[in-house]
Coordinates of C-alpha atoms and ligand atoms in Angstrom, one line a residue:
M52 CA 0.0 0.0 0.3
I53 CA 1.3 3.1 -1.0
F54 CA 1.2 6.2 1.6
K55 CA -1.0 9.1 -0.3
N56 CA 0.1 12.7 -0.6
R57 CA 4.2 12.0 -0.3
S58 CA 6.0 12.0 -3.0
K59 CA 9.3 11.7 -1.9
Q60 CA 9.0 7.9 -0.8
S61 CA 6.8 5.7 -0.1
I62 CA 6.3 2.2 1.7
K63 CA 3.9 -0.5 1.9
T64 CA 1.7 -1.7 4.4
D65 CA -0.7 -5.0 4.2
K66 CA -4.2 -3.4 4.2
A67 CA -6.2 -6.5 5.5
A68 CA -3.7 -7.2 8.5
V69 CA -3.8 -6.5 12.1
K70 CA -1.1 -3.6 12.6
T71 CA 1.8 -4.1 14.8
C72 CA 2.9 -1.1 17.4
L73 CA 5.7 -0.2 19.1
M74 CA 4.6 2.0 21.8
I75 CA 7.0 4.2 23.5
G76 CA 5.4 5.3 27.1
S77 CA 3.4 2.9 29.1
S78 CA 1.8 4.9 32.2
G79 CA -0.2 8.2 32.8
M80 CA -1.7 9.2 29.5
A81 CA 0.0 6.1 27.5
G82 CA -2.2 4.1 30.2
Q83 CA -5.3 5.6 28.7
W84 CA -3.9 5.0 25.1
I85 CA -3.6 1.2 26.0
K86 CA -7.0 0.9 27.4
N87 CA -8.3 2.8 23.9
F88 CA -5.9 0.0 22.0
T89 CA -7.5 -2.9 24.0
E90 CA -11.3 -1.7 24.3
N91 CA -11.5 0.0 20.9
F92 CA -8.8 -1.4 18.4
S93 CA -8.2 -5.1 19.8
D94 CA -9.0 -6.3 15.8
R95 CA -6.9 -3.7 14.5
I96 CA -3.8 -3.1 16.4
K97 CA -1.8 -5.3 18.0
V98 CA 1.4 -3.6 20.5
V99 CA 4.6 -5.7 19.8
G100 CA 7.2 -3.8 21.8
L101 CA 6.9 -1.6 24.8
C102 CA 9.5 1.2 26.4
D103 CA 9.4 3.1 29.0
V104 CA 12.0 4.3 31.4
S105 CA 10.1 3.2 34.5
R106 CA 10.5 -0.8 35.3
D107 CA 7.2 -0.4 37.2
A108 CA 5.2 1.0 34.6
L109 CA 6.4 -1.5 32.1
A110 CA 5.7 -4.5 34.4
Q111 CA 2.3 -3.2 34.8
S112 CA 1.6 -2.4 31.5
A113 CA 3.3 -5.5 30.2
K114 CA 0.9 -7.8 32.1
T115 CA -2.1 -6.0 30.4
L116 CA -0.5 -6.2 26.9
N117 CA 0.6 -9.7 27.3
L118 CA 4.1 -9.1 26.3
G119 CA 6.9 -10.8 27.3
E120 CA 10.3 -9.9 28.5
D121 CA 11.7 -9.7 25.3
A122 CA 9.6 -7.0 23.8
L123 CA 10.2 -4.9 27.1
F124 CA 12.7 -2.0 26.4
T125 CA 13.9 1.0 28.9
D126 CA 15.7 3.0 26.1
F127 CA 13.7 4.2 23.0
N128 CA 16.5 3.8 20.8
K129 CA 17.3 0.3 21.3
A130 CA 13.4 -0.3 21.1
C131 CA 12.9 1.2 17.8
A132 CA 16.1 -0.5 16.1
S133 CA 15.2 -3.8 17.7
V134 CA 11.2 -3.8 17.1
K135 CA 9.6 -4.2 13.4
A136 CA 6.4 -2.6 13.8
D137 CA 3.8 -1.0 11.1
F138 CA 3.7 2.2 13.2
C139 CA 5.0 3.9 16.6
S140 CA 3.0 5.5 19.2
I141 CA 4.7 8.3 21.3
V142 CA 3.1 9.3 24.6
I143 CA 5.8 10.3 26.9
P144 CA 6.9 13.7 28.2
P145 CA 7.3 16.7 25.2
K146 CA 11.1 16.9 25.6
F147 CA 11.7 13.6 24.4
H148 CA 9.0 13.1 21.6
S149 CA 11.6 14.7 18.9
S150 CA 14.5 12.3 19.3
A151 CA 11.9 9.1 19.8
A152 CA 10.1 10.0 16.8
I153 CA 13.1 10.5 14.8
A154 CA 14.5 7.0 15.7
A155 CA 11.2 5.7 15.0
M156 CA 10.7 7.0 11.6
E157 CA 14.4 6.5 10.8
N158 CA 13.9 2.5 11.4
G159 CA 10.9 2.6 8.9
M160 CA 7.7 3.3 11.4
P161 CA 5.1 6.0 11.2
V162 CA 4.4 8.1 14.1
I163 CA 1.3 9.1 16.1
C164 CA 2.3 11.4 18.7
E165 CA 0.9 13.0 21.8
K166 CA 1.0 16.8 21.6
P167 CA 2.7 18.7 21.8
I168 CA 4.7 18.0 18.9
A169 CA 8.0 18.8 21.0
D170 CA 9.7 20.9 23.4
T171 CA 11.6 23.5 21.0
L172 CA 10.7 24.8 17.6
D173 CA 14.2 23.2 16.3
A174 CA 13.2 20.0 17.6
A175 CA 9.5 20.1 16.0
K176 CA 11.4 20.9 12.6
A177 CA 14.1 18.3 13.1
M178 CA 11.0 15.7 13.5
M179 CA 9.0 17.4 10.2
H180 CA 12.0 17.1 8.4
T181 CA 12.8 13.6 9.3
S182 CA 8.9 12.7 8.5
Q183 CA 9.6 14.7 5.0
K184 CA 12.9 12.7 4.2
T185 CA 11.9 9.5 5.2
G186 CA 8.3 9.7 3.6
R187 CA 7.0 8.4 6.9
P188 CA 3.8 9.7 8.1
C189 CA 3.8 11.5 11.5
T190 CA 0.4 12.7 13.1
I191 CA 0.1 14.7 16.3
I192 CA -2.9 14.5 18.9
Q193 CA -5.3 17.4 18.8
N194 CA -8.4 15.1 20.2
Y195 CA -10.4 18.3 21.2
R196 CA -11.3 19.2 17.5
Y197 CA -12.8 15.8 17.6
V198 CA -15.8 16.4 19.3
P199 CA -19.5 17.3 18.4
N200 CA -20.0 20.7 19.0
K201 CA -16.6 22.0 17.6
Q202 CA -17.3 20.2 14.1
E203 CA -20.9 21.5 14.2
L204 CA -19.3 24.9 14.6
V205 CA -17.0 24.3 11.8
R206 CA -19.9 23.5 9.7
I207 CA -21.9 26.6 10.5
R208 CA -19.1 28.7 9.3
Q209 CA -18.3 26.9 6.2
E210 CA -21.9 26.5 5.2
R211 CA -22.5 30.5 6.0
R212 CA -25.5 29.5 8.2
L213 CA -24.8 32.7 10.2
G214 CA -23.2 34.7 7.2
R215 CA -19.6 35.5 7.7
L216 CA -17.4 34.7 11.1
Q217 CA -15.8 38.1 12.4
Y218 CA -14.2 36.8 15.7
I219 CA -13.8 34.5 18.4
V220 CA -13.5 34.5 22.1
G221 CA -11.6 30.9 23.8
R222 CA -11.6 30.7 27.5
Y223 CA -9.9 27.7 29.5
A224 CA -9.8 28.0 33.2
S225 CA -8.7 24.8 35.4
D226 CA -8.4 24.8 39.3
Y227 CA -4.5 23.6 39.5
R228 CA -4.1 25.7 42.7
G229 CA -2.7 22.2 44.4
H230 CA 0.6 21.1 43.4
L231 CA 0.3 17.8 41.6
S232 CA -3.2 18.8 40.6
W233 CA -2.2 19.0 36.9
G234 CA -1.1 15.2 36.9
K235 CA 2.4 15.4 36.9
A236 CA 5.3 17.3 39.1
W237 CA 6.8 18.5 35.5
R238 CA 3.8 20.4 34.6
H239 CA 4.0 22.5 37.7
D240 CA 7.5 23.1 37.5
M241 CA 8.6 23.7 33.9
D242 CA 8.5 27.1 32.3
F243 CA 5.3 27.8 30.4
S244 CA 3.5 24.9 30.9
L245 CA 0.1 26.9 30.3
L246 CA 1.4 27.2 26.9
Y247 CA 2.8 24.0 26.3
E248 CA 0.6 21.6 28.0
G249 CA -2.7 24.0 27.6
C250 CA -3.0 26.7 24.8
V251 CA -1.3 24.2 22.5
H252 CA -4.8 22.6 22.3
H253 CA -6.5 25.9 22.5
F254 CA -4.4 27.6 20.1
D255 CA -5.2 24.8 17.7
M256 CA -8.6 25.0 18.1
L257 CA -8.8 28.6 17.3
R258 CA -7.4 27.8 13.9
F259 CA -9.6 25.1 13.2
L260 CA -12.7 26.9 14.4
A261 CA -11.5 30.0 12.4
G262 CA -10.8 28.3 9.0
G263 CA -7.5 30.0 9.3
D264 CA -3.8 30.1 10.4
C265 CA -2.7 32.4 12.6
E266 CA -0.7 35.6 11.0
T267 CA 0.0 37.8 14.0
L268 CA 0.0 37.2 17.7
M269 CA 0.4 39.0 20.8
G270 CA -0.2 39.2 24.4
F271 CA 1.1 38.6 28.1
G272 CA 1.7 35.8 30.9
W273 CA 1.9 35.9 34.2
N274 CA 2.0 33.7 37.5
P275 CA -0.2 35.1 40.6
E276 CA 1.3 35.0 44.0
W277 CA -0.7 32.0 45.2
S278 CA 0.0 29.8 41.9
S279 CA 1.3 26.3 42.3
F280 CA 3.3 26.6 39.4
K281 CA 7.0 27.6 39.4
H282 CA 6.2 29.8 36.1
F283 CA 3.4 31.7 34.6
S284 CA 0.1 29.6 35.5
S285 CA -1.7 32.4 33.5
G286 CA -2.3 34.4 30.0
S287 CA -4.4 36.4 27.8
Y288 CA -3.6 36.2 23.8
L289 CA -4.9 38.2 21.0
M290 CA -4.5 36.7 17.3
R291 CA -5.3 37.9 13.9
M292 CA -5.9 34.6 11.1
T293 CA -4.7 34.8 7.5
N294 CA -8.4 35.1 6.5
G295 CA -9.1 38.1 8.8
V296 CA -10.9 36.8 11.3
H297 CA -9.7 37.6 15.0
A298 CA -9.4 35.7 18.3
S299 CA -8.8 36.5 21.6
Y300 CA -7.8 33.8 24.4
E301 CA -7.8 33.8 28.3
G302 CA -6.0 30.8 30.0
N303 CA -6.0 30.2 33.9
S304 CA -4.4 27.6 35.7
S305 CA -5.2 29.0 38.7
A306 CA -8.8 29.5 38.5
A307 CA -10.7 29.7 41.9
G308 CA -14.3 30.8 40.6
I309 CA -15.8 29.6 36.9
T310 CA -13.7 26.8 35.3
N311 CA -13.6 25.8 32.0
S312 CA -11.3 22.7 32.0
W313 CA -10.8 20.0 29.7
N314 CA -13.6 19.5 27.3
Q315 CA -15.7 22.2 29.1
E316 CA -13.7 25.2 27.5
Y317 CA -15.7 28.4 26.6
Y318 CA -15.7 29.2 23.0
R319 CA -18.1 32.1 21.5
A320 CA -18.1 32.9 17.9
E321 CA -19.7 36.3 16.7
F322 CA -20.5 35.8 13.1
E323 CA -22.6 38.5 11.0
E324 CA -26.0 37.3 11.3
G325 CA -25.7 36.0 15.3
T326 CA -23.6 34.6 17.9
V327 CA -22.5 31.2 18.6
E328 CA -21.7 29.9 22.2
L329 CA -20.2 26.4 23.0
A330 CA -20.5 24.4 26.0
G331 CA -19.2 20.9 27.1
R332 CA -18.8 18.5 23.9
D333 CA -22.2 18.7 22.5
Q334 CA -24.3 21.8 23.6
L335 CA -24.6 25.0 21.1
T336 CA -26.5 28.0 21.6
I337 CA -27.4 30.2 18.6
H338 CA -28.3 33.9 19.5
Q339 CA -29.8 36.3 17.0
I340 CA -31.3 39.8 17.7
G341 CA -35.3 39.6 18.3
E342 CA -35.3 36.0 18.6
K343 CA -35.0 33.2 21.4
P344 CA -31.8 31.6 22.0
K345 CA -31.6 28.3 20.2
I346 CA -30.1 25.6 22.4
Y347 CA -29.3 22.3 20.8
N348 CA -27.1 19.6 20.9
A349 CA -24.7 18.9 17.8
P350 CA -25.4 15.6 15.7
K351 CA -23.2 12.6 17.3
M352 CA -20.1 11.1 15.9
P353 CA -19.6 7.8 15.7
Y354 CA -15.9 8.0 16.9
F355 CA -14.5 11.3 18.9
G356 CA -11.2 12.5 20.4
H357 CA -8.2 9.8 20.4
V358 CA -10.7 7.1 18.9
Y359 CA -11.2 9.3 15.9
L360 CA -7.2 10.4 15.7
I361 CA -6.2 6.7 15.9
D362 CA -8.8 5.5 13.5
E363 CA -8.0 8.4 10.9
F364 CA -4.2 7.3 11.3
L365 CA -4.7 3.7 10.8
N366 CA -6.9 4.6 7.5
W367 CA -4.0 6.9 6.5
L368 CA -1.6 3.6 6.6
D369 CA -4.1 1.9 4.8
G370 CA -4.1 4.5 1.8
G371 CA -6.8 6.5 2.8
S372 CA -6.5 10.6 3.6
A373 CA -3.9 12.1 5.3
S374 CA -4.7 12.9 9.1
A375 CA -5.8 16.6 9.4
T376 CA -3.6 17.1 12.3
H377 CA -0.4 15.2 10.6
I378 CA 2.9 17.4 11.4
E379 CA 3.3 19.7 8.7
D380 CA 0.0 21.1 9.5
N381 CA 0.2 21.0 13.3
I382 CA 3.5 22.7 13.1
K383 CA 1.7 25.6 12.4
S384 CA -0.2 25.8 15.9
F385 CA 3.1 24.6 17.6
A386 CA 4.5 27.8 16.1
M387 CA 1.8 29.8 18.0
V388 CA 3.2 28.5 21.1
I389 CA 6.7 29.3 20.8
A390 CA 5.4 33.1 19.5
A391 CA 3.4 33.3 22.3
I392 CA 6.4 32.5 24.8
E393 CA 8.5 35.1 23.0
A394 CA 5.7 37.5 22.9
T395 CA 5.3 37.2 26.6
S396 CA 8.8 37.3 26.9
D397 CA 9.8 41.0 25.5
G398 CA 6.2 42.1 24.9
Q399 CA 6.3 42.6 21.4
P400 CA 3.9 41.1 18.5
K401 CA 5.0 38.2 16.8
Q402 CA 4.4 37.2 12.9
I403 CA 4.2 33.6 12.7
A404 CA 5.3 33.2 9.0
D405 CA 8.9 34.1 10.8
Y406 CA 8.9 31.1 12.4
L407 CA 8.1 28.8 9.6
N408 CA 9.5 30.4 6.6
D409 CA 12.3 28.0 6.5
L410 CA 10.0 25.2 6.0
D411 CA 8.5 23.4 3.1
I412 CA 5.3 23.1 4.4
S413 CA 3.2 24.5 1.1
N414 CA 1.5 21.2 0.6
A415 CA 0.0 21.1 4.3
A416 CA -3.4 22.3 3.5
E417 CA -3.6 20.0 0.2
I418 CA -2.4 16.8 2.4
S419 CA -5.2 17.3 4.9
K420 CA -8.1 19.1 2.6
S421 CA -10.3 16.1 2.6
T422 CA -10.5 15.6 6.5
L423 CA -11.0 18.8 8.3
V424 CA -14.3 18.3 9.2
H425 CA -15.9 14.9 10.2
N426 CA -19.3 14.0 8.5
P427 CA -21.8 14.1 11.3
V428 CA -24.1 11.1 12.3
T429 CA -27.7 12.2 13.4
T430 CA -29.6 10.4 15.8
Ligands
NAD32 N1 -3.9 14.9 24.3 C1 -4.4 15.0 25.7 O1 -5.6 15.2 26.0 C2 -3.2 14.6 26.7 C3 -3.6 14.4 27.9 C4 -2.7 14.2 28.8 C5 -1.2 14.3 28.4 N2 -1.1 14.4 27.2 C6 0.1 14.4 26.5 O2 1.0 13.1 26.8 C7 2.2 12.9 26.9 C8 2.5 12.2 28.2 O3 2.1 12.9 29.4 P1 2.0 12.2 30.8 O4 0.8 13.0 32.0 O5 1.5 10.5 30.3 O6 3.4 12.3 31.5 P2 4.1 11.2 32.2 O7 5.2 12.0 33.2 O8 3.0 10.6 33.1 O9 4.8 10.4 31.3 C9 4.4 9.0 30.6 C10 5.1 7.6 30.8 O10 6.6 8.2 29.9 C11 7.6 7.4 30.7 N3 8.6 8.1 30.2 C12 9.3 9.3 31.0 N4 10.4 9.6 29.9 C13 10.8 8.6 29.2 C14 11.5 8.5 28.1 N5 12.9 9.2 28.0 N6 11.5 6.9 27.5 C15 10.4 6.1 27.7 N7 9.7 6.5 28.6 C16 9.6 7.5 29.2 C17 7.1 8.1 32.1 O11 7.8 6.6 32.8 C18 5.5 7.3 32.2 O12 5.2 6.0 32.2 C19 2.7 14.2 27.0 O13 3.1 14.9 25.7 C20 1.1 15.3 27.2 O14 1.2 16.5 26.6 C21 -2.0 14.4 26.3

């Protein structure tokens, strides 16, 4: 089977066969991936190798996956060189994503990797260049795109049900005032965790909902004295997109009152003929002057979140359309995070093109054009 949309090289997989997987990461979020693979993909994915620096985590997950000692690794370079799998999943902290992904692709494996792409723009570019050089697909998880009300808002925009889109407001707020309340110590101790671990989802969402890439970004970040984070827990950013849509974003990991945490983020889109507010995963409210607010649930989706993305990736490996969040597209969301870090540090507006102009990503929209919006299933 030839991978579509990659002119330089192509590799073959056996369409009908169950795909073998080398998993890098075996606990934390990777534990959720293992659950997902065993519950939703047991007929399509067989894990044949598992890597984690924690021997306890390895031992625990090896039992669930029924793996012997020879399939377990503590070093991802050795794992990538030893295991011949159809693809590699990477679910470890961001600073290791790039070297693990490069090792996997250089050993012939397509990659599906958790967000954010990496910890630096150079590391993200190295990962993307390896995907282009080797011809191995590389996709990045952006699970929040694939929920019913976000898909519905994109349809409202694309079908012009409320005319043209003017601007979008996004709000994320989590009560992470206690140390370790955001899962792991590294999230509380690293610099710019709101941007790397939070905003990378929300900036990607603002691109998705707006239907344009970010052109200019500016804003501020800060750390309230009572924060459980060593570095900025909060920030406020403004964006202008390439299609003229504007966006503003409020992020707060020290929220004490109104929260809009994961899957409960608040988005409001101001259209020519009305306003759309999103709540949770399903609900939309449409406000139009002179009419009662129309509240309804978006059409259901057969798969959402990670399940959607894993299915989409497997289909790509079988010769289907590329994942919409393949690395050549998703690096545009990651560049927004890097631009926000720099804007926060020097107080100056940033042009996103300045971060990407050395990359060959002109084909990115073409690669993903058929998978931007999931076809709804009505109940
Ligand atoms: N998409 C989402 O909704 C979502 C949610 C949570 C986390 N994540 C992402 O998942 C990734 C992992 O986050 P986490 O909270 O599970 O982290 P974690 O600290 O729990 O680490 C996950 C696993 O990686 C292992 N690990 C650490 N360094 C390693 C290395 N060098 N080689 C091999 N194994 C190593 C750890 O021992 C652990 O078992 C991050 O990129 C994070 O942003 C995504």
